Coordinates of C-alpha atoms and ligand atoms in Angstrom, one line a residue:
M269 CA 136.5 146.4 93.6
N270 CA 132.8 147.2 94.3
A271 CA 130.2 144.7 93.2
N272 CA 128.2 147.3 91.2
T273 CA 131.1 148.0 88.9
S274 CA 131.6 144.2 88.1
L275 CA 130.8 143.1 84.6
R276 CA 129.2 139.9 85.9
V277 CA 125.7 139.5 85.0
I278 CA 123.7 138.6 88.0
P279 CA 120.7 136.5 87.2
T280 CA 117.5 137.7 88.6
S281 CA 117.1 135.1 91.5
A282 CA 114.2 132.6 91.0
E283 CA 111.4 132.8 93.4
E284 CA 111.9 131.1 96.6
R285 CA 110.5 127.8 96.9
I286 CA 107.4 127.3 99.1
Y287 CA 106.5 124.0 100.4
V288 CA 103.1 122.7 101.6
T289 CA 104.4 123.0 105.2
Q290 CA 107.4 123.9 107.2
P291 CA 108.0 122.8 110.8
H292 CA 107.5 125.3 113.6
L293 CA 110.8 125.5 115.5
P294 CA 111.4 127.5 118.7
P295 CA 114.7 129.4 119.0
L296 CA 117.5 127.0 119.5
A297 CA 118.9 128.8 122.6
E298 CA 115.8 128.0 124.5
F299 CA 116.2 124.3 124.0
L300 CA 119.8 124.3 125.5
P301 CA 118.8 124.4 129.1
Y302 CA 116.7 121.3 128.5
L303 CA 119.6 119.4 127.0
E304 CA 122.0 120.4 129.9
K305 CA 119.5 118.8 132.4
I306 CA 119.4 115.6 130.4
W307 CA 123.2 115.6 130.2
S308 CA 123.6 116.1 134.1
S309 CA 120.8 113.6 135.0
K310 CA 121.9 111.1 132.4
V311 CA 118.1 109.9 132.1
L312 CA 117.7 109.5 128.4
T313 CA 114.4 107.5 128.2
N314 CA 112.2 104.9 130.0
G315 CA 109.7 107.3 131.3
G316 CA 112.0 109.9 132.7
P317 CA 111.0 113.4 134.2
F318 CA 110.4 115.2 130.9
H319 CA 108.3 112.3 129.7
H320 CA 106.3 112.7 132.9
Q321 CA 106.0 116.4 132.6
L322 CA 105.0 116.4 129.0
E323 CA 102.1 113.9 129.5
K324 CA 100.6 116.0 132.3
A325 CA 101.3 119.3 130.3
L326 CA 99.6 117.9 127.2
C327 CA 96.6 116.6 129.3
D328 CA 96.2 120.1 130.6
Y329 CA 96.6 121.7 127.3
L330 CA 94.4 119.4 125.3
G331 CA 91.6 119.1 128.0
V332 CA 91.9 115.3 128.4
E333 CA 92.3 113.2 131.4
H334 CA 94.9 110.6 130.4
L335 CA 97.6 110.4 127.7
A336 CA 100.3 108.0 126.9
L337 CA 103.2 109.4 124.9
F338 CA 104.8 107.4 121.9
A339 CA 107.7 107.4 119.6
N340 CA 105.4 108.2 116.8
G341 CA 101.8 108.1 115.8
T342 CA 102.0 104.8 113.9
L343 CA 103.2 103.1 116.9
A344 CA 100.5 104.5 118.9
L345 CA 97.8 103.2 116.4
V346 CA 99.4 99.8 116.3
T347 CA 99.4 99.7 120.1
A348 CA 95.9 101.0 120.5
L349 CA 94.6 98.2 118.6
Q350 CA 96.6 95.8 120.7
A351 CA 95.4 97.5 123.9
L352 CA 91.6 96.8 123.0
R353 CA 92.6 93.3 121.6
I354 CA 91.0 94.2 118.2
T355 CA 90.8 91.3 115.7
G356 CA 88.8 90.3 112.6
E357 CA 87.5 93.4 110.6
V358 CA 87.6 97.0 111.2
I359 CA 85.7 99.6 109.3
T360 CA 88.0 102.5 108.2
T361 CA 88.3 105.3 105.7
P362 CA 90.3 105.1 102.4
Y363 CA 90.7 108.9 102.5
S364 CA 93.6 109.2 104.9
F365 CA 97.3 108.7 105.3
V366 CA 98.4 105.2 104.7
A367 CA 99.5 104.5 108.3
T368 CA 95.7 104.3 109.3
A369 CA 95.1 101.2 107.3
H370 CA 98.8 99.9 107.7
S371 CA 98.2 99.7 111.7
L372 CA 95.4 97.2 110.9
L373 CA 97.6 95.1 108.6
W374 CA 100.4 95.1 111.2
N375 CA 97.8 93.5 113.5
G376 CA 96.6 90.9 111.1
I377 CA 93.2 92.8 111.0
K378 CA 91.2 93.1 107.6
P379 CA 90.4 96.8 106.8
V380 CA 87.0 97.2 105.5
F381 CA 86.8 100.6 103.6
V382 CA 83.6 102.7 103.8
D383 CA 83.2 106.0 101.7
V384 CA 83.3 109.4 103.2
E385 CA 80.8 112.4 103.5
P386 CA 81.3 114.9 100.7
D387 CA 81.3 118.0 103.1
T388 CA 84.0 116.8 105.5
L389 CA 85.7 114.0 103.8
N390 CA 85.3 112.1 107.0
L391 CA 83.8 108.4 107.2
D392 CA 80.1 108.6 106.4
P393 CA 78.2 107.2 109.4
V394 CA 75.2 106.4 107.0
K395 CA 77.3 104.0 105.2
I396 CA 78.8 102.1 108.1
E397 CA 76.0 99.8 109.0
A398 CA 76.0 98.0 105.7
A399 CA 79.7 97.2 106.0
I400 CA 79.2 95.5 109.6
T401 CA 79.6 91.7 109.4
P402 CA 79.9 89.1 112.2
Q403 CA 83.8 89.6 112.2
T404 CA 83.6 93.3 112.6
T405 CA 85.1 94.4 116.0
A406 CA 85.8 98.1 115.7
I407 CA 85.6 101.3 113.6
M408 CA 88.7 103.4 113.0
P409 CA 87.7 106.8 111.7
V410 CA 90.1 109.7 111.0
H411 CA 89.3 113.4 111.8
C412 CA 90.5 114.5 108.4
Y413 CA 92.4 117.8 108.2
G414 CA 91.5 118.2 111.7
H415 CA 87.7 118.5 111.0
P416 CA 85.8 116.5 113.7
C417 CA 83.8 113.3 112.5
D418 CA 80.2 112.9 113.3
V419 CA 81.2 111.4 116.6
E420 CA 77.6 110.9 117.9
A421 CA 76.4 109.0 115.0
I422 CA 79.6 106.8 115.0
Q423 CA 79.2 106.1 118.7
K424 CA 75.5 105.1 118.3
I425 CA 76.4 102.5 115.6
A426 CA 79.2 101.2 117.8
D427 CA 77.0 101.0 120.8
N428 CA 74.3 99.1 118.8
Y429 CA 76.7 96.5 117.3
N430 CA 79.0 96.4 120.4
L431 CA 82.1 97.8 118.5
K432 CA 85.0 99.5 119.8
V433 CA 86.1 102.9 118.1
I434 CA 89.6 104.1 117.8
Y435 CA 90.0 107.6 116.3
D436 CA 93.0 108.3 114.2
A437 CA 93.2 111.9 115.4
A438 CA 96.7 112.6 114.0
H439 CA 95.4 115.9 112.3
A440 CA 93.2 117.0 115.4
F441 CA 95.6 118.4 117.9
G442 CA 93.9 120.9 119.9
V443 CA 90.6 120.9 118.0
Q444 CA 87.4 121.4 120.3
T445 CA 83.7 121.3 119.7
E446 CA 81.1 122.4 122.0
A447 CA 81.6 119.3 124.0
G448 CA 85.1 120.1 124.6
S449 CA 88.3 118.3 123.2
V450 CA 87.4 116.2 120.2
L451 CA 90.1 113.8 121.5
Q452 CA 87.9 112.6 124.3
H453 CA 85.6 110.7 121.7
G454 CA 85.9 106.9 121.1
D455 CA 87.6 104.3 123.3
L456 CA 90.9 105.5 122.3
A457 CA 92.3 108.4 120.2
I458 CA 95.8 108.6 118.7
L459 CA 97.9 111.8 117.8
S460 CA 101.0 112.3 115.7
F461 CA 103.7 114.9 116.6
H462 CA 105.5 114.3 113.3
A463 CA 107.5 117.1 111.9
T464 CA 104.7 118.0 109.4
K465 CA 102.0 118.1 112.0
V466 CA 100.6 121.2 113.8
F467 CA 102.4 120.3 116.9
N468 CA 105.6 118.6 116.3
T469 CA 108.5 116.9 118.5
F470 CA 110.4 115.9 115.3
E471 CA 108.7 112.5 115.7
G472 CA 106.2 111.6 118.2
G473 CA 102.7 110.5 119.1
A474 CA 100.2 109.7 121.8
I475 CA 97.2 107.7 122.8
I476 CA 94.4 109.5 124.7
C477 CA 93.2 107.1 127.3
P478 CA 89.7 107.2 129.1
D479 CA 90.9 105.8 132.4
P480 CA 94.2 105.0 134.4
K481 CA 93.7 101.4 134.0
T482 CA 93.7 101.5 130.1
K483 CA 96.7 103.9 130.4
Q484 CA 98.5 101.5 132.5
R485 CA 98.0 98.6 130.0
I486 CA 99.1 100.8 127.2
D487 CA 102.2 102.0 129.2
H488 CA 103.1 98.2 129.6
L489 CA 102.5 97.5 126.0
K490 CA 104.8 100.4 124.7
N491 CA 107.7 99.0 127.1
F492 CA 107.9 95.5 125.9
G493 CA 105.1 94.4 128.3
H494 CA 107.3 95.0 131.2
V495 CA 105.7 95.7 134.5
D496 CA 108.6 95.5 136.6
E497 CA 112.1 93.7 136.4
V498 CA 110.8 90.2 136.4
T499 CA 107.2 90.5 135.2
V500 CA 106.3 90.7 131.4
V501 CA 102.4 90.7 130.9
A502 CA 102.2 91.0 127.1
P503 CA 104.2 90.8 124.1
G504 CA 104.7 94.6 124.0
I505 CA 106.8 96.7 121.6
N506 CA 109.2 99.5 122.1
G507 CA 107.0 102.6 121.5
K508 CA 108.6 104.9 124.3
M509 CA 109.2 108.6 123.6
N510 CA 112.8 109.6 124.7
E511 CA 113.6 112.4 127.1
V512 CA 115.2 114.7 124.3
T513 CA 111.9 114.5 122.5
A514 CA 109.8 115.1 125.5
A515 CA 111.8 118.0 126.6
F516 CA 111.4 119.4 123.1
G517 CA 107.7 118.9 123.4
L518 CA 107.4 121.0 126.5
L519 CA 109.3 123.8 124.8
Q520 CA 107.1 123.5 121.6
L521 CA 104.0 123.8 123.9
Q522 CA 105.1 127.2 125.0
H523 CA 104.9 128.4 121.5
I524 CA 102.0 126.5 120.2
D525 CA 99.3 129.2 120.8
E526 CA 101.2 131.7 118.6
A527 CA 101.6 129.2 115.9
L528 CA 97.9 128.3 115.9
A529 CA 97.0 132.0 116.0
R530 CA 99.1 132.5 112.7
R531 CA 97.6 129.5 111.1
K532 CA 94.2 131.0 111.8
Q533 CA 95.1 134.3 109.9
I534 CA 96.5 132.5 107.0
D535 CA 93.3 130.3 106.7
A536 CA 91.1 133.5 106.8
L537 CA 93.3 135.2 104.2
Y538 CA 93.0 132.2 101.8
R539 CA 89.3 132.0 102.3
E540 CA 89.1 135.8 101.6
L541 CA 91.0 135.6 98.4
L542 CA 89.5 132.3 97.1
H543 CA 85.9 132.7 97.9
R544 CA 84.9 134.3 94.6
V545 CA 87.2 132.2 92.3
P546 CA 84.9 130.0 90.2
G547 CA 85.7 126.3 90.4
I548 CA 87.6 126.4 93.5
R549 CA 86.0 125.0 96.7
C550 CA 87.6 125.5 100.1
L551 CA 86.6 122.7 102.6
G552 CA 84.7 124.3 105.5
N553 CA 84.4 123.9 109.2
A554 CA 82.7 120.7 110.4
G555 CA 81.4 121.8 113.7
E556 CA 84.6 122.6 115.5
T557 CA 84.4 125.7 118.0
V558 CA 88.3 125.7 118.1
A559 CA 90.1 124.7 114.8
N560 CA 93.7 124.0 114.3
H561 CA 94.1 124.9 110.6
A562 CA 96.3 122.1 110.2
Y563 CA 95.8 121.9 106.4
F564 CA 94.2 124.1 103.7
P565 CA 92.6 121.7 101.3
I566 CA 90.8 123.1 98.1
L567 CA 88.7 121.0 95.5
V568 CA 89.1 121.7 92.0
E569 CA 85.7 121.6 90.5
P570 CA 84.8 120.7 87.0
N571 CA 84.0 124.5 86.1
Y572 CA 87.6 125.4 86.9
P573 CA 89.5 125.9 83.5
I574 CA 92.2 123.3 84.0
S575 CA 92.3 119.9 85.8
R576 CA 93.6 119.4 89.4
D577 CA 96.7 117.8 88.1
A578 CA 97.4 120.6 85.4
L579 CA 97.1 123.1 88.3
Y580 CA 99.3 120.9 90.6
H581 CA 102.0 121.1 87.9
K582 CA 101.6 124.7 87.3
F583 CA 102.2 125.1 91.0
R584 CA 105.6 123.1 90.7
E585 CA 106.7 125.0 87.8
R586 CA 106.4 128.1 89.9
E587 CA 108.2 126.7 92.9
V588 CA 105.1 126.1 94.9
I589 CA 105.1 122.6 96.3
V590 CA 101.3 121.8 96.8
R591 CA 100.4 118.3 97.8
R592 CA 97.6 116.0 96.7
Y593 CA 96.3 114.7 100.1
F594 CA 94.9 112.2 99.8
Y595 CA 95.7 110.8 96.4
P596 CA 96.0 107.9 95.7
L597 CA 93.3 106.6 98.1
I598 CA 94.6 104.1 100.6
S599 CA 92.4 101.4 99.0
D600 CA 94.2 102.0 95.6
F601 CA 97.6 100.8 97.0
P602 CA 98.7 97.2 96.1
M603 CA 98.2 95.7 99.5
Y604 CA 94.6 96.8 99.7
R605 CA 93.2 97.0 96.3
G606 CA 92.3 93.4 96.1
L607 CA 89.8 93.9 99.0
P608 CA 86.2 93.9 97.9
S609 CA 85.6 97.1 99.8
A610 CA 88.4 98.9 97.9
H611 CA 86.5 98.7 94.8
R612 CA 85.9 102.3 93.4
D613 CA 82.2 101.6 93.1
N614 CA 82.1 101.3 96.8
L615 CA 83.9 104.6 97.3
P616 CA 82.5 107.2 94.9
V617 CA 82.8 110.3 97.1
A618 CA 86.4 109.5 98.4
S619 CA 87.5 108.7 94.7
D620 CA 86.1 112.0 93.4
A621 CA 87.8 114.0 96.3
S622 CA 91.0 112.3 95.8
A623 CA 91.0 113.5 92.0
R624 CA 90.1 117.0 93.0
V625 CA 91.9 117.9 96.1
L626 CA 94.9 120.1 96.6
C627 CA 96.5 121.1 99.8
L628 CA 97.8 124.5 99.7
P629 CA 100.9 125.6 101.8
I630 CA 99.9 126.6 105.5
Y631 CA 102.5 127.0 108.2
P632 CA 103.2 129.8 110.8
A633 CA 106.1 131.3 108.8
L634 CA 104.1 131.7 105.6
S635 CA 103.8 135.4 104.8
D636 CA 100.8 137.3 103.5
D637 CA 102.8 137.8 100.3
D638 CA 103.5 134.1 100.0
I639 CA 99.8 133.5 100.3
R640 CA 99.1 136.0 97.4
R641 CA 101.6 134.3 95.2
V642 CA 99.9 131.0 95.9
V643 CA 96.5 132.4 95.1
N644 CA 97.7 134.4 92.0
I645 CA 98.7 130.9 90.5
I646 CA 95.2 129.7 90.9
T647 CA 93.4 133.0 89.7
E648 CA 95.6 133.5 86.6
H649 CA 93.8 130.7 84.8
C650 CA 90.4 132.3 85.5
Q651 CA 90.6 135.4 83.2
Ligands
PLP269 C1 100.8 111.5 110.2 C2 99.8 110.6 110.2 C3 99.9 109.3 110.9 C4 101.3 108.7 111.3 O1 101.8 109.5 112.4 P1 103.4 109.2 112.5 O2 103.5 110.1 113.6 O3 104.0 109.9 111.1 O4 103.8 107.9 112.6 C5 98.8 108.5 110.9 N1 97.5 108.8 110.5 C6 97.4 110.1 109.9 C7 95.9 110.4 109.4 C8 98.5 111.0 109.8 O5 98.3 112.1 109.1

């Protein structure tokens, strides 16, 4: 019997769900030769050949001198603080993923939240000085959404007060300014290769190091503090990236340029379709000469007909899963909200952005039709 003659009523299929992101994966067949090598060498971890190759390939690709791979970005953050022996208080942003501040608590360090700039939603250098105390030892800014911080102003303050700077550059893979890679700034910078990030190795991360000596200390710290069979120099952790992950990173790197090119097109189409929509502000470039279009944040302004949360729920009803990055602020979570710096009066710009932001879907496999579907949900309230 032919399906067309059947009396069954076939429901019109619901629109396919669109998520805020979808990991970019190369063809599976391309990964098998790497696995075969691992199966025959039986080197699974502890700084094997793929680990070594990926460190070198990433240095070349990113335009940095030294880099230490990690099992994930959070371990990289925790270890970066250990490597520089940071203690006391660290100035950081409330407008980030919670791992930024958690890495401080895991080191027994007190986070001191400072507000962000309205244009970039990055740590506001003008407000840093007032938060410095005799206990302050470092600044931990975030290149939020991959938009570079005001690295020069931050470095100037750090130099004046003898503070270290550790960038949480989890969003900033491949981002460049006129001075080159944004990852070169600060004493250390960390990357995340989590599944949701622009460059993913399922899970993974790295610390960008300024010199071989610092990299060596970090390499010891990520391997229990082991220097050789009988020497342990520090209470290190197990932060190593394994060989399957490193091999996958090498393969991903071959496809990253096409993925970034598609992200750039998507960003441009969103901007074209949204730029005349009243009450919707797209966050702009922050001086990067090469952007990575890791996220597409919009701010729902007071003159938009419905609230951010109402729009968020409209999206969900229509099977478009947008995200409120970053709501709640880190400073509003229970382990932080008792800190004096976590008070909303101290963080007006971050609080306002957190109440207005929505991150729209952006990933290489998103089609132009998908983008129009997303934008239509925004514009149908404007008639
Ligand atoms: C993803 C992310 C991290 C954590 O990285 P993982 O690899 O998931 O541990 C840290 N900071 C920021 C800003 C992030 O977005």
